[in-house]
Amino acid sequence: MDADRGRIVIAIDGTAGSGKSSASRGVATRLGLRYLDTGAMYRAMTWHLLLNGVDVLDVQAVARSAEYAAIGSGTSPELPTISLDGDDVSQEIRSDVVTAAVSPVSAVPRVRELLVARQRAIIGRGGIVVEGRDIGTVVAPEAELKVYLSADPSARALRRSAELASTQERNLATVEQALRWRDSYDSSRGTAPLSVASDAVCVDSTAMSLDEVIKAICALALERMAKFAG
């Protein structure tokens, strides 16, 4: 089973604020796998555009500038890293200005083409947990395990507010409104919209603790690996 563990690709997609990052890192850590946060790559691309004064609503300008972004992504679940032109930008990509601009940037076809190619190169032969919004449908459609993680909008808003509480004040209703807008935008965009893969396992984390979510996904992964080994 160790050999199968080294090859498995676990794709975790889901709505904004559903807990994908924490769950994905937890699963990768417990199973001894690598981890890739594709959302951080789109945020790093957005930061590159903002630094260079590119109008993120100008599709052609975004596509041109995206060619010059050198984005690096570490795969350690314990200490994931994201860099732009060799500089660590893990703090910058979580800023409000990036959050407000990342959706239109991630909808640009050339941006997705460039980053999907990079993501597939990192995935390689497997042994990795990959999180995002189009992993099971576009990036890794052959993944051995696909999970679609969701939660009630009010529960997601509460979690997201708690994440932000240490650095900035957030009105719960405002956070929920922003999450609902992101859901709508990501689900309706023309390029790689957020959707549930036909063979994905849907996990509703509304009433689950993080540990319960991690255990559930790990159980599914071990089940798949045992099946392959058999």
mmCIF file of C-alpha atoms in Angstrom:
data_model
loop_
_atom_site.group_PDB
_atom_site.id
_atom_site.type_symbol
_atom_site.label_atom_id
_atom_site.label_comp_id
_atom_site.label_asym_id
_atom_site.label_seq_id
_atom_site.Cartn_x
_atom_site.Cartn_y
_atom_site.Cartn_z
ATOM 1 C CA MET A 1 0.000 0.000 0.000
ATOM 2 C CA ASP A 2 2.970 2.328 0.519
ATOM 3 C CA ALA A 3 3.657 2.282 -3.214
ATOM 4 C CA ASP A 4 0.045 3.177 -3.937
ATOM 5 C CA ARG A 5 0.212 5.962 -1.382
ATOM 6 C CA GLY A 6 3.151 7.406 -3.266
ATOM 7 C CA ARG A 7 1.119 7.522 -6.474
ATOM 8 C CA ILE A 8 -2.322 8.582 -5.300
ATOM 9 C CA VAL A 9 -3.744 11.966 -6.250
ATOM 10 C CA ILE A 10 -6.452 13.323 -3.966
ATOM 11 C CA ALA A 11 -8.402 16.209 -5.488
ATOM 12 C CA ILE A 12 -10.313 18.375 -3.018
ATOM 13 C CA ASP A 13 -12.590 20.993 -4.550
ATOM 14 C CA GLY A 14 -15.246 23.113 -2.935
ATOM 15 C CA THR A 15 -16.800 26.425 -2.165
ATOM 16 C CA ALA A 16 -15.017 29.415 -0.659
ATOM 17 C CA GLY A 17 -14.617 29.094 3.089
ATOM 18 C CA SER A 18 -15.568 25.412 3.169
ATOM 19 C CA GLY A 19 -12.341 24.474 4.946
ATOM 20 C CA LYS A 20 -10.482 23.040 1.953
ATOM 21 C CA SER A 21 -7.069 24.302 2.987
ATOM 22 C CA SER A 22 -7.149 23.065 6.586
ATOM 23 C CA ALA A 23 -8.669 19.737 5.579
ATOM 24 C CA SER A 24 -6.279 19.215 2.670
ATOM 25 C CA ARG A 25 -3.220 19.982 4.756
ATOM 26 C CA GLY A 26 -4.479 17.699 7.515
ATOM 27 C CA VAL A 27 -5.069 14.821 5.113
ATOM 28 C CA ALA A 28 -1.669 15.272 3.479
ATOM 29 C CA THR A 29 0.067 15.333 6.855
ATOM 30 C CA ARG A 30 -1.673 12.221 8.167
ATOM 31 C CA LEU A 31 -1.102 10.225 4.991
ATOM 32 C CA GLY A 32 2.452 11.429 4.421
ATOM 33 C CA LEU A 33 1.639 13.085 1.105
ATOM 34 C CA ARG A 34 2.615 16.328 -0.571
ATOM 35 C CA TYR A 35 0.177 19.242 -0.669
ATOM 36 C CA LEU A 36 -0.669 21.857 -3.279
ATOM 37 C CA ASP A 37 -2.839 24.942 -2.771
ATOM 38 C CA THR A 38 -3.801 25.998 -6.290
ATOM 39 C CA GLY A 39 -5.779 28.953 -4.976
ATOM 40 C CA ALA A 40 -2.571 30.469 -3.627
ATOM 41 C CA MET A 41 -1.124 30.317 -7.127
ATOM 42 C CA TYR A 42 -4.012 32.365 -8.527
ATOM 43 C CA ARG A 43 -3.589 34.825 -5.666
ATOM 44 C CA ALA A 44 0.126 35.117 -6.430
ATOM 45 C CA MET A 45 -0.717 35.802 -10.065
ATOM 46 C CA THR A 46 -3.169 38.476 -8.954
ATOM 47 C CA TRP A 47 -0.502 40.086 -6.756
ATOM 48 C CA HIS A 48 1.886 40.106 -9.731
ATOM 49 C CA LEU A 49 -0.691 41.960 -11.821
ATOM 50 C CA LEU A 50 -1.446 44.482 -9.093
ATOM 51 C CA LEU A 51 2.245 45.178 -8.524
ATOM 52 C CA ASN A 52 2.621 45.882 -12.224
ATOM 53 C CA GLY A 53 -0.396 48.170 -12.403
ATOM 54 C CA VAL A 54 -2.418 45.887 -14.658
ATOM 55 C CA ASP A 55 -6.180 46.393 -14.780
ATOM 56 C CA VAL A 56 -7.458 42.984 -13.653
ATOM 57 C CA LEU A 57 -10.641 43.512 -15.681
ATOM 58 C CA ASP A 58 -8.683 43.918 -18.914
ATOM 59 C CA VAL A 59 -8.484 40.328 -20.137
ATOM 60 C CA GLN A 60 -5.869 40.989 -22.826
ATOM 61 C CA ALA A 61 -3.616 42.985 -20.499
ATOM 62 C CA VAL A 62 -3.894 40.269 -17.830
ATOM 63 C CA ALA A 63 -3.035 37.569 -20.366
ATOM 64 C CA ARG A 64 0.051 39.469 -21.569
ATOM 65 C CA SER A 65 1.398 40.205 -18.102
ATOM 66 C CA ALA A 66 0.685 36.697 -16.814
ATOM 67 C CA GLU A 67 3.385 35.327 -19.129
ATOM 68 C CA TYR A 68 6.054 37.011 -16.986
ATOM 69 C CA ALA A 69 4.964 35.833 -13.538
ATOM 70 C CA ALA A 70 7.422 33.387 -11.972
ATOM 71 C CA ILE A 71 5.306 31.619 -9.359
ATOM 72 C CA GLY A 72 6.714 28.950 -7.089
ATOM 73 C CA SER A 73 4.694 26.710 -4.801
ATOM 74 C CA GLY A 74 6.114 24.507 -2.050
ATOM 75 C CA THR A 75 4.422 21.187 -1.323
ATOM 76 C CA SER A 76 5.014 20.708 2.401
ATOM 77 C CA PRO A 77 1.665 20.446 4.236
ATOM 78 C CA GLU A 78 3.304 21.561 7.472
ATOM 79 C CA LEU A 79 4.862 24.676 5.954
ATOM 80 C CA PRO A 80 3.413 25.479 2.518
ATOM 81 C CA THR A 81 5.136 28.289 0.657
ATOM 82 C CA ILE A 82 4.253 30.531 -2.263
ATOM 83 C CA SER A 83 6.681 32.816 -4.044
ATOM 84 C CA LEU A 84 6.635 35.408 -6.815
ATOM 85 C CA ASP A 85 9.853 36.098 -8.707
ATOM 86 C CA GLY A 86 11.728 34.375 -5.903
ATOM 87 C CA ASP A 87 10.173 36.406 -3.070
ATOM 88 C CA ASP A 88 7.889 34.937 -0.425
ATOM 89 C CA VAL A 89 4.418 36.468 -0.844
ATOM 90 C CA SER A 90 2.421 34.313 1.566
ATOM 91 C CA GLN A 91 1.262 37.381 3.496
ATOM 92 C CA GLU A 92 0.643 39.683 0.546
ATOM 93 C CA ILE A 93 -1.640 37.253 -1.278
ATOM 94 C CA ARG A 94 -4.075 37.172 1.651
ATOM 95 C CA SER A 95 -4.668 40.925 1.615
ATOM 96 C CA ASP A 96 -8.087 42.438 0.941
ATOM 97 C CA VAL A 97 -6.947 43.932 -2.354
ATOM 98 C CA VAL A 98 -5.920 40.512 -3.677
ATOM 99 C CA THR A 99 -9.088 38.871 -2.371
ATOM 100 C CA ALA A 100 -11.185 41.457 -4.208
ATOM 101 C CA ALA A 101 -9.341 40.930 -7.500
ATOM 102 C CA VAL A 102 -8.584 37.202 -7.645
ATOM 103 C CA SER A 103 -11.922 36.049 -9.088
ATOM 104 C CA PRO A 104 -11.733 37.991 -12.380
ATOM 105 C CA VAL A 105 -8.051 37.109 -12.736
ATOM 106 C CA SER A 106 -8.712 33.395 -12.250
ATOM 107 C CA ALA A 107 -11.397 33.528 -14.956
ATOM 108 C CA VAL A 108 -8.947 34.618 -17.675
ATOM 109 C CA PRO A 109 -8.313 31.618 -19.975
ATOM 110 C CA ARG A 110 -4.587 32.298 -20.447
ATOM 111 C CA VAL A 111 -4.038 32.568 -16.694
ATOM 112 C CA ARG A 112 -5.712 29.214 -16.154
ATOM 113 C CA GLU A 113 -3.775 27.659 -19.029
ATOM 114 C CA LEU A 114 -0.452 28.767 -17.563
ATOM 115 C CA LEU A 115 -1.227 27.776 -13.982
ATOM 116 C CA VAL A 116 -2.922 24.475 -14.807
ATOM 117 C CA ALA A 117 0.196 23.436 -16.712
ATOM 118 C CA ARG A 118 2.303 24.326 -13.666
ATOM 119 C CA GLN A 119 -0.062 22.497 -11.340
ATOM 120 C CA ARG A 120 0.049 19.341 -13.440
ATOM 121 C CA ALA A 121 3.842 19.469 -13.454
ATOM 122 C CA ILE A 122 3.868 19.641 -9.650
ATOM 123 C CA ILE A 123 1.371 16.791 -9.354
ATOM 124 C CA GLY A 124 3.627 14.651 -11.535
ATOM 125 C CA ARG A 125 3.224 10.973 -10.729
ATOM 126 C CA GLY A 126 1.162 11.639 -7.622
ATOM 127 C CA GLY A 127 1.579 11.254 -3.907
ATOM 128 C CA ILE A 128 -0.222 14.540 -3.349
ATOM 129 C CA VAL A 129 -3.354 16.251 -2.062
ATOM 130 C CA VAL A 130 -4.434 19.090 -4.342
ATOM 131 C CA GLU A 131 -7.058 21.647 -3.389
ATOM 132 C CA GLY A 132 -8.902 24.177 -5.484
ATOM 133 C CA ARG A 133 -12.073 24.693 -7.487
ATOM 134 C CA ASP A 134 -11.410 22.752 -10.672
ATOM 135 C CA ILE A 135 -9.016 19.999 -9.624
ATOM 136 C CA GLY A 136 -11.302 17.015 -10.141
ATOM 137 C CA THR A 137 -12.881 18.453 -13.275
ATOM 138 C CA VAL A 138 -9.955 20.092 -15.093
ATOM 139 C CA VAL A 139 -6.535 19.873 -13.448
ATOM 140 C CA ALA A 140 -6.527 16.198 -12.443
ATOM 141 C CA PRO A 141 -9.635 14.510 -13.880
ATOM 142 C CA GLU A 142 -7.959 11.103 -13.453
ATOM 143 C CA ALA A 143 -7.384 11.596 -9.706
ATOM 144 C CA GLU A 144 -7.924 8.404 -7.721
ATOM 145 C CA LEU A 145 -10.040 10.254 -5.167
ATOM 146 C CA LYS A 146 -12.133 13.352 -5.767
ATOM 147 C CA VAL A 147 -13.815 15.119 -2.878
ATOM 148 C CA TYR A 148 -16.193 18.069 -3.104
ATOM 149 C CA LEU A 149 -16.228 19.875 0.231
ATOM 150 C CA SER A 150 -19.107 22.192 1.063
ATOM 151 C CA ALA A 151 -20.850 23.762 4.037
ATOM 152 C CA ASP A 152 -23.814 25.990 4.730
ATOM 153 C CA PRO A 153 -22.982 29.650 3.879
ATOM 154 C CA SER A 154 -23.619 30.797 7.446
ATOM 155 C CA ALA A 155 -21.235 28.168 8.820
ATOM 156 C CA ARG A 156 -18.585 29.150 6.273
ATOM 157 C CA ALA A 157 -18.994 32.803 7.146
ATOM 158 C CA LEU A 158 -18.512 32.036 10.838
ATOM 159 C CA ARG A 159 -15.330 30.106 10.126
ATOM 160 C CA ARG A 160 -13.942 32.745 7.791
ATOM 161 C CA SER A 161 -14.672 35.488 10.328
ATOM 162 C CA ALA A 162 -12.801 33.528 12.981
ATOM 163 C CA GLU A 163 -9.804 33.217 10.629
ATOM 164 C CA LEU A 164 -9.776 36.973 10.076
ATOM 165 C CA ALA A 165 -10.430 37.984 13.666
ATOM 166 C CA SER A 166 -6.785 38.067 14.662
ATOM 167 C CA THR A 167 -5.886 40.712 12.099
ATOM 168 C CA GLN A 168 -9.031 42.531 11.032
ATOM 169 C CA GLU A 169 -12.588 43.073 12.106
ATOM 170 C CA ARG A 170 -15.304 41.525 9.982
ATOM 171 C CA ASN A 171 -19.091 41.794 10.085
ATOM 172 C CA LEU A 172 -20.533 38.276 9.834
ATOM 173 C CA ALA A 173 -23.253 39.304 7.377
ATOM 174 C CA THR A 174 -20.693 41.027 5.159
ATOM 175 C CA VAL A 175 -18.474 37.950 5.129
ATOM 176 C CA GLU A 176 -21.395 35.701 4.222
ATOM 177 C CA GLN A 177 -22.441 38.045 1.439
ATOM 178 C CA ALA A 178 -18.907 37.995 0.032
ATOM 179 C CA LEU A 179 -18.805 34.190 0.140
ATOM 180 C CA ARG A 180 -22.142 33.899 -1.650
ATOM 181 C CA TRP A 181 -20.909 36.301 -4.335
ATOM 182 C CA ARG A 182 -17.730 34.255 -4.791
ATOM 183 C CA ASP A 183 -19.780 31.046 -5.085
ATOM 184 C CA SER A 184 -21.976 32.610 -7.753
ATOM 185 C CA TYR A 185 -19.046 34.087 -9.688
ATOM 186 C CA ASP A 186 -16.934 30.929 -9.632
ATOM 187 C CA SER A 187 -19.865 28.704 -10.597
ATOM 188 C CA SER A 188 -20.943 30.828 -13.546
ATOM 189 C CA ARG A 189 -17.613 31.828 -15.117
ATOM 190 C CA GLY A 190 -17.017 30.605 -18.649
ATOM 191 C CA THR A 191 -13.588 29.083 -17.998
ATOM 192 C CA ALA A 192 -13.316 26.082 -15.628
ATOM 193 C CA PRO A 193 -16.337 26.935 -13.472
ATOM 194 C CA LEU A 194 -16.689 25.551 -9.980
ATOM 195 C CA SER A 195 -18.650 22.321 -10.318
ATOM 196 C CA VAL A 196 -18.903 18.860 -8.791
ATOM 197 C CA ALA A 197 -17.107 16.123 -10.726
ATOM 198 C CA SER A 198 -19.464 13.289 -11.637
ATOM 199 C CA ASP A 199 -17.398 10.792 -9.628
ATOM 200 C CA ALA A 200 -16.636 13.037 -6.642
ATOM 201 C CA VAL A 201 -17.599 12.185 -3.080
ATOM 202 C CA CYS A 202 -19.544 15.104 -1.596
ATOM 203 C CA VAL A 203 -18.742 15.955 2.007
ATOM 204 C CA ASP A 204 -20.898 18.501 3.825
ATOM 205 C CA SER A 205 -18.807 19.835 6.697
ATOM 206 C CA THR A 206 -21.490 22.086 8.194
ATOM 207 C CA ALA A 207 -21.928 19.955 11.313
ATOM 208 C CA MET A 208 -18.452 18.399 11.294
ATOM 209 C CA SER A 209 -15.309 19.387 13.131
ATOM 210 C CA LEU A 210 -12.076 19.766 11.170
ATOM 211 C CA ASP A 211 -10.768 16.519 12.652
ATOM 212 C CA GLU A 212 -13.922 14.690 11.548
ATOM 213 C CA VAL A 213 -13.549 16.012 8.007
ATOM 214 C CA ILE A 214 -9.893 14.943 7.880
ATOM 215 C CA LYS A 215 -10.710 11.478 9.218
ATOM 216 C CA ALA A 216 -13.512 11.037 6.691
ATOM 217 C CA ILE A 217 -11.303 11.947 3.733
ATOM 218 C CA CYS A 218 -8.399 9.834 5.004
ATOM 219 C CA ALA A 219 -10.746 6.849 5.324
ATOM 220 C CA LEU A 220 -11.867 7.321 1.725
ATOM 221 C CA ALA A 221 -8.245 7.580 0.572
ATOM 222 C CA LEU A 222 -7.147 4.455 2.417
ATOM 223 C CA GLU A 223 -10.141 2.607 1.010
ATOM 224 C CA ARG A 224 -9.143 3.582 -2.533
ATOM 225 C CA MET A 225 -5.514 2.635 -1.962
ATOM 226 C CA ALA A 226 -6.519 -0.763 -0.564
ATOM 227 C CA LYS A 227 -8.665 -1.318 -3.624
ATOM 228 C CA PHE A 228 -5.759 -0.524 -5.945
ATOM 229 C CA ALA A 229 -3.393 -2.746 -3.961
ATOM 230 C CA GLY A 230 -5.882 -5.594 -4.219
#
